[in-house]
Amino acid sequence: MTTPFPFTAVVGQDDLRLALLLNAVSPAVGGVLVRGEKGTAKSTAVRALSALMPALDVVSGCRFSCDPAAPDPGCPDGPHEPGASETRPARMVELPVGASEDRLVGALDIERALAEGVKAFEPGLLADAHRGILYVDEVNLLHDHLVDLLLDAAAMGASYVEREGVSVRHAARFLLVGTMNPEEGELRPQLLDRFGLTVEVAASREPDQRVEVVRRRLAYDDDPAGFTARWADEEAAVRERITAARELLPSVRLGDGALRQIAATCAAFEVDGMRADIVMARTATALAAWAGRTDVLAEDVRQAALLALPHRRRRNPFDAPGLDEDRLDQTLEEFAGDDEDPEPDPDPGPGTDPDGPGGGGPAPDPGVPDGDAAGVPPEAGEGGGPEDSPGAGAGERSAVRAAEPFRTKVLSVPGIGEGAAGRRSRARTEHGRTTGARRPRGALTKLHLAATVLAAAPHQRARGRSGRGLVVRRDDLRQATREGREGNLVLFVVDASGSMAARQRMSAVKGAVLSLLLDAYQRRDKVGLVTFRGSAAEVALPPTSSVDAAAVRLESLPTGGRTPLAAGLLRAHDVLRVERLRDPARRALVVVVTDGRATGGPDPVALAGRAARLFAAEGVASVVVDCESGPVRLGLAGRLAGELGGTAVTLDELRAESIAGLVRDVQGASVAPSASTVSTVSTSRRAA
């Protein structure tokens, strides 16, 4: 077994370590979501925590880790009689991103249930994690239905497995820890809310601290056992402190003054619901116990707010989480309670040094990125000459702020795919409405009962059936086929030339693309961004699940120069070719945002037409957002849509509340080269 890196040897990351320790003291806090860039010791710290968890007394032979002092009366392995018990370390169970539903919650043997009437249950990872730690690395990449099951179990403390009327329930109380890199996509807000605490981590910019990180890591890699032994005393001290804090926790008093501060803080930051208040109260109580106190102080409430509220405050989808600490301090001062201990303990206990494992200053406020690119420039027109390039040069205009986003119509890829679960296009999925039945490929997961009975019925006499029971064989079982929704790759090809900047049209264009990005965020799509201007095109953002990264690139996009439409289409074609190799099951939707003009080079219009026909020949679904304005229109965007084999919609028609074009069926396709349609559907007909 691999020796984990010692928890106390982790350099820095005070907030991360404190959040993990508070959950070890009080699992009722609700777990931790760790957000941060790659290579910031997220996984290392979580795996190291398992070595600090107190050992457990469990019922011997129980697959569900029942406590012998209070066994679960509904345990599938029960009832448990008083008797043998054993002590073992707390488990840390890792949930892989590609895990199936049966691997997570467990599975019933449907064949034995039908033929023998026996509940044969194979426990899943939720059962293994009971009374321990369940760790989900890259939780933002986990399929939504698995995240729903996971967080429901965490909230209820139990897992339910049901298959065609046969159900099993078992206890599932665990410390839930998820890690994620925001660059790879965000969690839905309702899922963020189910994590008790959240922590933002980043690599230190201090050379001395970075040197110490490298020194310790190299020492550990050279001799894991020896390195761990050198930190044994520190590990033992933290382990003892966790045990002491757990014992002290029931004695901690949460006074009315602290409760008023908690309620006022949640109200001031406009968090939805009451879960934030409850989590803050539990966190503040755990902080007091960790410090060895029996009273909750204002400093505990403040630290609890910094850990429990950043991911819950009301914000726009592309805003970074964080709190205004000045506003927090003002609220706490205004609602300071009379029952607060005026003088904190002079010695709150070991480990409260900010540089120690129990430290943790205020969570860093991500704030606003440097360099406000929101200034609206004066009216800009077609600029530059044939030598203009995407970089700074003649004819370039500074970035303009996007117009206010709006709700868009649904753009969907036609046909039925088999891509990643999402909310955009029709697809064959593990979840959704039942559309038919087939023979199972591998293990049976979704039984189609009627089809199974119909398959077995003709053979009952030959099988010697004598009683009332149905004789079912393996070959009779039928898997239900289901239809749901998938997420797609939405590739934006945005014209950033001088013609788009005329009369500040780019502000409206950015608002439209931002609106489509919001829609992609809600529908769990991958997005990419290709821009073209001057004499070339560039991939501003390779395909990614981080929709907010695309919004940031869009906001800083300058305009100017000629319109190399063909270059933009050819670059988009290359991006799709590479992406098909990486993710062949995910179908693409190309959204070209342009007025249809093509300038620069010999015969640019004909060259753009040939590039567009490449998409049509390969059956790529596409839509052109026509940005042309003014009383005289050339209709070039519509002509481009015809070459692409897609459809054209104006900026006004893109709005969900627009009367025009509620349903448009035009020629398009999936990634596979076959003719089909791209649909634009009004919000009233959206799929759930």
XYZ file of N, CA and C in Angstrom, residues 436-640:
615
model
N -37.541 1.651 -25.913
C -37.537 0.310 -26.470
C -36.708 -0.631 -25.620
N -36.357 -1.770 -26.208
C -35.586 -2.775 -25.473
C -34.623 -3.461 -26.429
N -33.564 -4.015 -25.856
C -32.564 -4.752 -26.623
C -31.909 -5.767 -25.712
N -31.177 -6.698 -26.314
C -30.397 -7.632 -25.505
C -29.252 -6.872 -24.825
N -28.974 -7.183 -23.567
C -27.919 -6.425 -22.870
C -26.541 -6.737 -23.433
N -25.723 -5.696 -23.495
C -24.312 -5.867 -23.848
C -23.521 -5.759 -22.557
N -23.102 -6.867 -22.006
C -22.435 -6.866 -20.712
C -23.452 -6.972 -19.583
N -23.163 -6.324 -18.452
C -24.042 -6.404 -17.286
C -25.347 -5.660 -17.549
N -26.441 -6.237 -17.061
C -27.755 -5.610 -17.192
C -27.873 -4.488 -16.173
N -28.241 -3.292 -16.626
C -28.363 -2.147 -15.716
C -29.783 -1.614 -15.639
N -30.515 -1.588 -16.757
C -31.878 -1.072 -16.777
C -32.781 -2.135 -17.391
N -33.492 -2.864 -16.541
C -34.335 -3.958 -17.016
C -35.604 -3.426 -17.668
N -35.926 -3.960 -18.844
C -37.230 -3.712 -19.467
C -38.095 -4.924 -19.130
N -38.938 -4.771 -18.101
C -39.656 -5.910 -17.541
C -40.609 -6.534 -18.547
N -41.401 -5.705 -19.247
C -42.384 -6.254 -20.184
C -41.697 -7.040 -21.295
N -40.607 -6.509 -21.848
C -39.893 -7.205 -22.913
C -39.274 -8.502 -22.409
N -38.814 -8.511 -21.165
C -38.241 -9.724 -20.586
C -39.312 -10.809 -20.439
N -40.476 -10.422 -19.952
C -41.573 -11.390 -19.800
C -41.997 -11.925 -21.162
N -42.107 -11.063 -22.156
C -42.495 -11.504 -23.491
C -41.466 -12.459 -24.087
N -40.183 -12.231 -23.788
C -39.146 -13.119 -24.310
C -39.174 -14.479 -23.633
N -39.526 -14.518 -22.347
C -39.523 -15.779 -21.606
C -40.811 -16.577 -21.786
N -41.928 -15.911 -22.049
C -43.241 -16.579 -22.064
C -43.338 -17.754 -23.031
N -42.867 -17.671 -24.282
C -43.051 -18.804 -25.209
C -42.320 -20.082 -24.803
N -41.392 -20.008 -23.855
C -40.542 -21.156 -23.538
C -40.911 -21.822 -22.212
N -42.012 -21.441 -21.610
C -42.326 -21.958 -20.279
C -42.595 -23.459 -20.279
N -43.331 -23.962 -21.277
C -43.614 -25.407 -21.313
C -42.335 -26.188 -21.555
N -41.499 -25.732 -22.467
C -40.245 -26.435 -22.764
C -39.309 -26.440 -21.569
N -39.436 -25.459 -20.716
C -38.574 -25.379 -19.539
C -39.159 -26.114 -18.339
N -40.280 -26.746 -18.541
C -40.854 -27.558 -17.474
C -41.514 -26.768 -16.373
N -42.073 -25.632 -16.702
C -42.739 -24.832 -15.679
C -43.936 -25.590 -15.136
N -44.027 -25.672 -13.807
C -45.130 -26.404 -13.171
C -45.902 -25.527 -12.193
N -45.261 -24.524 -11.642
C -45.941 -23.672 -10.670
C -46.356 -22.341 -11.275
N -46.587 -21.373 -10.396
C -47.038 -20.069 -10.843
C -45.873 -19.168 -11.260
N -44.668 -19.462 -10.758
C -43.523 -18.610 -11.060
C -43.083 -18.707 -12.510
N -42.523 -17.610 -13.016
C -42.026 -17.565 -14.381
C -40.588 -18.071 -14.401
N -40.298 -18.981 -15.314
C -38.944 -19.504 -15.458
C -38.182 -18.571 -16.404
N -37.196 -17.859 -15.844
C -36.450 -16.852 -16.603
C -35.012 -17.301 -16.749
N -34.518 -17.213 -17.956
C -33.117 -17.518 -18.239
C -32.369 -16.224 -18.585
N -31.072 -16.326 -18.587
C -30.243 -15.166 -18.897
C -30.580 -14.592 -20.268
N -30.844 -15.444 -21.238
C -31.114 -14.982 -22.598
C -32.430 -14.232 -22.715
N -33.283 -14.355 -21.701
C -34.571 -13.660 -21.756
C -34.470 -12.198 -21.334
N -33.451 -11.853 -20.599
C -33.361 -10.499 -20.057
C -33.202 -9.477 -21.181
N -33.888 -8.357 -21.021
C -33.841 -7.283 -22.009
C -33.460 -5.973 -21.328
N -32.541 -5.280 -21.949
C -32.093 -3.975 -21.470
C -32.994 -2.892 -22.044
N -33.442 -1.970 -21.195
C -34.246 -0.854 -21.670
C -33.360 0.148 -22.394
N -33.811 0.595 -23.548
C -33.124 1.678 -24.247
C -33.841 2.980 -23.913
N -33.058 4.008 -23.622
C -33.620 5.272 -23.152
C -33.110 6.427 -23.996
N -33.942 7.430 -24.079
C -33.561 8.628 -24.816
C -33.572 9.826 -23.880
N -32.479 10.546 -23.878
C -32.375 11.744 -23.057
C -31.745 12.864 -23.864
N -30.872 13.613 -23.227
C -30.210 14.736 -23.875
C -28.703 14.632 -23.698
N -27.977 15.140 -24.670
C -26.527 15.138 -24.623
C -25.992 16.562 -24.673
N -24.758 16.732 -24.239
C -24.054 17.990 -24.432
C -23.258 17.923 -25.719
N -23.140 19.045 -26.393
C -22.435 19.087 -27.671
C -21.184 19.957 -27.574
N -20.414 19.943 -28.636
C -19.327 20.898 -28.797
C -19.883 22.069 -29.599
N -19.985 23.214 -28.974
C -20.452 24.420 -29.666
C -19.218 25.250 -30.004
N -18.887 25.314 -31.280
C -17.698 26.030 -31.736
C -18.125 27.366 -32.339
N -17.731 28.446 -31.697
C -18.061 29.782 -32.170
C -16.965 30.266 -33.114
N -17.374 30.747 -34.273
C -16.460 31.338 -35.244
C -16.891 32.795 -35.386
N -16.133 33.709 -34.791
C -16.571 35.094 -34.627
C -15.760 36.019 -35.525
N -16.474 36.803 -36.307
C -15.883 37.816 -37.172
C -15.529 39.033 -36.323
N -14.242 39.354 -36.220
C -13.786 40.505 -35.432
C -13.161 41.564 -36.326
N -13.572 41.625 -37.599
C -12.984 42.565 -38.545
C -13.547 43.963 -38.343
N -13.020 44.900 -39.119
C -13.448 46.283 -38.990
C -14.905 46.491 -39.327
N -15.453 45.712 -40.275
C -16.855 45.902 -40.636
C -17.790 45.583 -39.480
N -17.377 44.692 -38.601
C -18.204 44.348 -37.444
C -18.160 45.439 -36.382
N -17.127 46.290 -36.417
C -17.003 47.333 -35.408
C -17.817 48.572 -35.753
N -18.302 48.636 -36.985
C -19.042 49.820 -37.409
C -20.272 50.022 -36.542
N -20.490 51.281 -36.157
C -21.636 51.685 -35.330
C -21.739 50.838 -34.063
N -20.595 50.507 -33.538
C -20.496 49.751 -32.291
C -21.302 48.452 -32.341
N -21.351 47.878 -33.540
C -22.078 46.623 -33.707
C -21.456 45.500 -32.881
N -20.136 45.608 -32.621
C -19.457 44.528 -31.906
C -20.014 44.354 -30.499
N -20.498 45.414 -29.880
C -21.094 45.281 -28.551
C -22.305 44.361 -28.595
N -23.159 44.547 -29.596
C -24.327 43.678 -29.742
C -23.915 42.250 -30.091
N -22.876 42.133 -30.939
C -22.402 40.797 -31.312
C -21.870 40.058 -30.085
N -21.055 40.742 -29.283
C -20.536 40.100 -28.075
C -21.665 39.729 -27.125
N -22.678 40.586 -27.025
C -23.823 40.254 -26.179
C -24.527 39.001 -26.651
N -24.654 38.845 -27.983
C -25.297 37.650 -28.523
C -24.474 36.394 -28.247
N -23.138 36.491 -28.473
C -22.284 35.324 -28.209
C -22.270 34.998 -26.721
N -22.227 36.026 -25.868
C -22.271 35.795 -24.430
C -23.578 35.108 -24.040
N -24.668 35.485 -24.675
C -25.956 34.844 -24.405
C -25.927 33.366 -24.799
N -25.309 33.083 -25.936
C -25.173 31.687 -26.353
C -24.247 30.919 -25.428
N -23.226 31.583 -24.899
C -22.343 30.935 -23.933
C -23.088 30.612 -22.642
N -23.951 31.513 -22.196
C -24.776 31.225 -21.018
C -25.657 30.002 -21.266
N -26.207 29.921 -22.459
C -27.031 28.764 -22.809
C -26.193 27.491 -22.813
N -24.962 27.578 -23.346
C -24.074 26.410 -23.355
C -23.695 25.996 -21.938
N -23.506 26.983 -21.052
C -23.202 26.690 -19.644
C -24.327 25.884 -19.003
N -25.565 26.279 -19.272
C -26.712 25.600 -18.679
C -26.929 24.219 -19.280
N -26.483 24.015 -20.503
C -26.744 22.746 -21.187
C -25.551 21.801 -21.168
N -24.507 22.157 -20.413
C -23.366 21.278 -20.184
C -22.604 20.968 -21.466
N -22.408 21.985 -22.292
C -21.669 21.817 -23.540
C -20.184 22.092 -23.345
N -19.391 21.582 -24.266
C -18.038 22.082 -24.444
C -18.117 23.242 -25.431
N -17.233 24.199 -25.294
C -17.239 25.345 -26.198
C -15.826 25.612 -26.693
N -15.750 26.196 -27.868
C -14.489 26.655 -28.427
C -14.726 27.985 -29.108
N -13.670 28.752 -29.315
C -13.802 30.091 -29.894
C -12.693 30.314 -30.919
N -13.102 30.560 -32.169
C -12.192 30.919 -33.254
C -12.560 32.330 -33.698
N -11.576 33.201 -33.818
C -11.826 34.564 -34.288
C -11.002 34.822 -35.538
N -11.498 35.715 -36.400
C -10.744 36.057 -37.602
C -10.873 37.548 -37.888
N -9.740 38.140 -38.268
C -9.664 39.543 -38.657
C -8.288 39.795 -39.243
N -8.147 40.931 -39.922
C -6.858 41.246 -40.529
C -6.569 40.331 -41.699
N -5.595 39.456 -41.544
C -5.223 38.536 -42.623
C -5.222 37.082 -42.175
N -5.675 36.787 -40.962
C -5.588 35.410 -40.464
C -6.658 35.159 -39.413
N -6.730 33.910 -38.992
C -7.650 33.489 -37.931
C -6.838 32.852 -36.822
N -7.389 32.862 -35.614
C -6.705 32.233 -34.491
C -7.714 31.525 -33.605
N -7.230 30.496 -32.925
C -8.057 29.781 -31.955
C -7.921 30.524 -30.631
N -8.896 31.366 -30.333
C -8.843 32.130 -29.090
C -9.025 31.239 -27.881
N -9.759 30.137 -28.047
C -9.959 29.191 -26.950
C -10.191 27.801 -27.527
N -9.268 26.851 -27.303
C -9.507 25.477 -27.755
C -10.734 24.907 -27.055
N -11.366 23.874 -27.620
C -12.566 23.302 -26.998
C -12.342 22.938 -25.539
N -13.228 23.404 -24.682
C -13.091 23.219 -23.247
C -14.470 23.200 -22.618
N -14.541 22.666 -21.395
C -15.785 22.710 -20.636
C -15.908 23.985 -19.823
N -14.878 24.811 -19.838
C -14.893 26.046 -19.063
C -15.525 27.156 -19.893
N -16.833 27.302 -19.766
C -17.542 28.317 -20.534
C -17.141 29.715 -20.088
N -16.848 29.877 -18.794
C -16.474 31.211 -18.331
C -15.132 31.646 -18.917
N -14.243 30.685 -19.232
C -12.991 31.054 -19.899
C -13.276 31.645 -21.274
N -14.254 31.086 -21.978
C -14.634 31.639 -23.273
C -15.197 33.047 -23.118
N -15.978 33.285 -22.054
C -16.539 34.615 -21.821
C -15.432 35.640 -21.573
N -14.381 35.240 -20.844
C -13.260 36.147 -20.584
C -12.535 36.490 -21.889
N -12.275 35.489 -22.735
C -11.612 35.746 -24.010
C -12.471 36.643 -24.900
N -13.772 36.419 -24.877
C -14.667 37.221 -25.696
C -14.654 38.676 -25.257
N -14.651 38.919 -23.957
C -14.718 40.277 -23.437
C -13.509 41.101 -23.869
N -12.342 40.467 -23.978
C -11.118 41.197 -24.312
C -10.806 41.175 -25.804
N -11.755 40.731 -26.626
C -11.505 40.586 -28.059
C -11.514 41.948 -28.754
N -10.382 42.372 -29.369
C -10.376 43.626 -30.130
C -10.918 43.400 -31.537
N -11.146 44.488 -32.268
C -11.662 44.384 -33.630
C -10.834 45.259 -34.545
N -10.990 45.035 -35.844
C -10.331 45.877 -36.830
C -9.715 45.071 -37.947
N -9.454 45.721 -39.064
C -8.801 45.068 -40.185
C -9.792 44.463 -41.166
N -9.266 43.733 -42.116
C -10.087 43.110 -43.149
C -10.795 41.867 -42.610
N -11.504 41.165 -43.516
C -12.376 40.059 -43.102
C -11.950 38.765 -43.782
N -11.005 38.020 -43.226
C -10.564 36.743 -43.825
C -11.521 35.609 -43.456
N -12.718 35.655 -44.010
C -13.755 34.678 -43.665
C -13.298 33.249 -43.946
N -12.658 33.032 -45.076
C -12.196 31.686 -45.418
C -11.207 31.160 -44.392
N -10.299 32.027 -43.934
C -9.318 31.597 -42.930
C -10.012 31.178 -41.643
N -11.049 31.922 -41.240
C -11.785 31.553 -40.030
C -12.471 30.207 -40.161
N -13.080 29.957 -41.311
C -13.768 28.674 -41.511
C -12.779 27.513 -41.577
N -11.654 27.722 -42.257
C -10.659 26.649 -42.351
C -10.045 26.348 -40.990
N -9.816 27.373 -40.178
C -9.279 27.122 -38.844
C -10.301 26.355 -37.997
N -11.576 26.710 -38.106
C -12.621 25.978 -37.386
C -12.694 24.528 -37.854
N -12.519 24.315 -39.154
C -12.536 22.948 -39.688
C -11.398 22.124 -39.096
N -10.222 22.723 -38.951
C -9.094 22.019 -38.339
C -9.380 21.681 -36.874
N -9.993 22.629 -36.145
C -10.325 22.381 -34.738
C -11.274 21.194 -34.616
N -12.284 21.130 -35.474
C -13.240 20.016 -35.417
C -12.563 18.694 -35.761
N -11.654 18.710 -36.720
C -10.967 17.470 -37.104
C -10.181 16.900 -35.930
N -9.468 17.748 -35.216
C -8.699 17.286 -34.058
C -9.640 16.826 -32.935
N -10.728 17.562 -32.741
C -11.637 17.231 -31.650
C -12.356 15.911 -31.893
N -12.614 15.567 -33.159
C -13.237 14.271 -33.455
C -12.351 13.120 -33.001
N -11.046 13.282 -33.130
C -10.125 12.237 -32.692
C -10.115 12.117 -31.175
N -10.232 13.240 -30.469
C -10.196 13.229 -29.014
C -11.508 12.739 -28.405
N -12.615 13.162 -28.999
C -13.927 12.874 -28.411
C -14.897 12.546 -29.540
N -14.778 11.356 -30.135
C -15.565 11.055 -31.340
C -17.068 10.974 -31.092
N -17.498 10.731 -29.857
C -18.932 10.597 -29.590
C -19.635 11.942 -29.452
N -18.884 13.012 -29.231
C -19.514 14.322 -29.017
C -19.747 15.016 -30.356
N -20.998 15.303 -30.651
C -21.341 15.962 -31.904
C -21.144 17.470 -31.794
N -20.883 18.085 -32.947
C -20.528 19.497 -32.958
C -21.634 20.343 -33.567
N -21.703 21.581 -33.102
C -22.556 22.614 -33.680
C -21.687 23.838 -33.896
N -21.545 24.256 -35.149
C -20.718 25.406 -35.494
C -21.614 26.633 -35.597
N -21.290 27.674 -34.826
C -22.051 28.926 -34.831
C -21.139 30.012 -35.393
N -21.436 30.449 -36.618
C -20.641 31.478 -37.282
C -21.332 32.819 -37.057
N -20.627 33.752 -36.430
C -21.179 35.068 -36.109
C -20.513 36.080 -37.024
N -21.235 36.575 -38.038
C -20.638 37.421 -39.058
C -21.721 38.165 -39.829
N -21.296 39.188 -40.565
C -22.219 39.843 -41.495
C -22.106 39.242 -42.894
N -21.221 38.259 -43.067
C -21.095 37.549 -44.337
C -20.092 38.133 -45.304
N -19.518 39.308 -44.976
C -18.547 39.905 -45.888
C -17.240 39.111 -45.871
N -16.539 39.111 -46.985
C -15.223 38.479 -47.093
C -14.345 39.412 -47.909
N -13.207 39.833 -47.335
C -12.288 40.742 -48.020
C -10.863 40.255 -47.832
N -9.968 40.792 -48.647
C -8.553 40.459 -48.543
C -8.178 39.276 -49.404
N -7.085 39.391 -50.142
C -6.618 38.292 -50.972
C -7.402 38.194 -52.267
N -6.954 37.320 -53.184
C -7.648 37.148 -54.464
C -8.948 36.361 -54.296
N -10.031 36.913 -54.813
C -11.350 36.269 -54.837
C -11.740 35.715 -53.466
N -11.849 36.546 -52.432
C -12.116 36.050 -51.083
C -13.487 35.417 -50.929
N -14.481 35.896 -51.719
C -15.831 35.338 -51.599
C -15.863 33.891 -52.074
N -15.246 33.613 -53.211
C -15.219 32.244 -53.722
C -14.446 31.324 -52.785
N -13.357 31.820 -52.222
C -12.564 31.012 -51.296
C -13.368 30.676 -50.041
N -14.136 31.654 -49.538
C -14.979 31.391 -48.369
C -16.059 30.371 -48.691
N -16.618 30.431 -49.910
C -17.626 29.450 -50.301
C -17.076 28.039 -50.336
N -15.858 27.880 -50.860
C -15.253 26.538 -50.893
C -14.989 26.031 -49.477
N -14.532 26.920 -48.606
C -14.299 26.498 -47.215
C -15.598 26.090 -46.546
N -16.676 26.824 -46.807
C -17.962 26.500 -46.195
C -18.478 25.154 -46.673
N -18.252 24.832 -47.940
C -18.758 23.564 -48.471
C -18.065 22.355 -47.859
N -16.889 22.548 -47.240
C -16.248 21.444 -46.520
C -17.129 20.983 -45.358
N -17.742 21.922 -44.639
C -18.623 21.578 -43.526
C -19.862 20.844 -44.036
N -20.434 21.340 -45.135
C -21.628 20.702 -45.685
C -21.325 19.279 -46.147
N -20.159 19.074 -46.773
C -19.798 17.744 -47.269
C -19.618 16.748 -46.139
N -19.166 17.214 -44.970
C -18.944 16.321 -43.836
C -20.157 16.246 -42.912
N -21.221 16.956 -43.264
C -22.441 16.867 -42.471
C -22.353 17.532 -41.119
N -21.578 18.609 -40.996
C -21.443 19.306 -39.723
C -22.632 20.254 -39.544
N -23.314 20.155 -38.427
C -24.436 21.040 -38.142
C -23.935 22.455 -37.931
N -24.618 23.430 -38.524
C -24.131 24.808 -38.440
C -25.290 25.785 -38.455
N -25.016 26.972 -37.925
C -25.961 28.084 -37.960
C -25.152 29.364 -38.079
N -25.651 30.299 -38.872
C -24.997 31.591 -39.055
C -25.841 32.655 -38.370
N -25.221 33.383 -37.438
C -25.891 34.509 -36.801
C -25.578 35.741 -37.646
N -26.597 36.237 -38.356
C -26.439 37.337 -39.293
C -26.374 38.659 -38.529
N -25.228 39.315 -38.584
C -25.018 40.558 -37.846
C -25.166 41.792 -38.729
N -25.593 41.608 -39.965
C -25.741 42.747 -40.854
C -26.859 43.649 -40.360
N -26.658 44.952 -40.439
C -27.663 45.902 -39.984
C -27.769 47.038 -40.983
N -28.762 47.889 -40.791
C -28.949 49.029 -41.684
C -30.094 48.804 -42.648
N -30.531 49.849 -43.307
C -31.679 49.736 -44.221
C -31.380 48.924 -45.475
N -30.127 48.920 -45.911
C -29.749 48.163 -47.106
C -28.936 46.950 -46.672
N -29.432 45.766 -47.005
C -28.755 44.531 -46.603
C -28.413 43.717 -47.846
N -27.230 43.147 -47.821
C -26.753 42.374 -48.965
C -27.137 40.904 -48.902
N -27.485 40.408 -47.721
C -27.873 39.003 -47.593
C -26.717 38.032 -47.704
N -25.509 38.510 -47.416
C -24.336 37.641 -47.564
C -24.311 36.528 -46.521
N -24.809 36.795 -45.304
C -24.812 35.761 -44.264
C -25.738 34.616 -44.644
N -26.882 34.931 -45.260
C -27.779 33.872 -45.713
C -27.154 33.012 -46.786
N -26.402 33.672 -47.692
C -25.709 32.907 -48.733
C -24.658 31.991 -48.109
N -23.948 32.490 -47.097
C -22.953 31.658 -46.407
C -23.622 30.465 -45.733
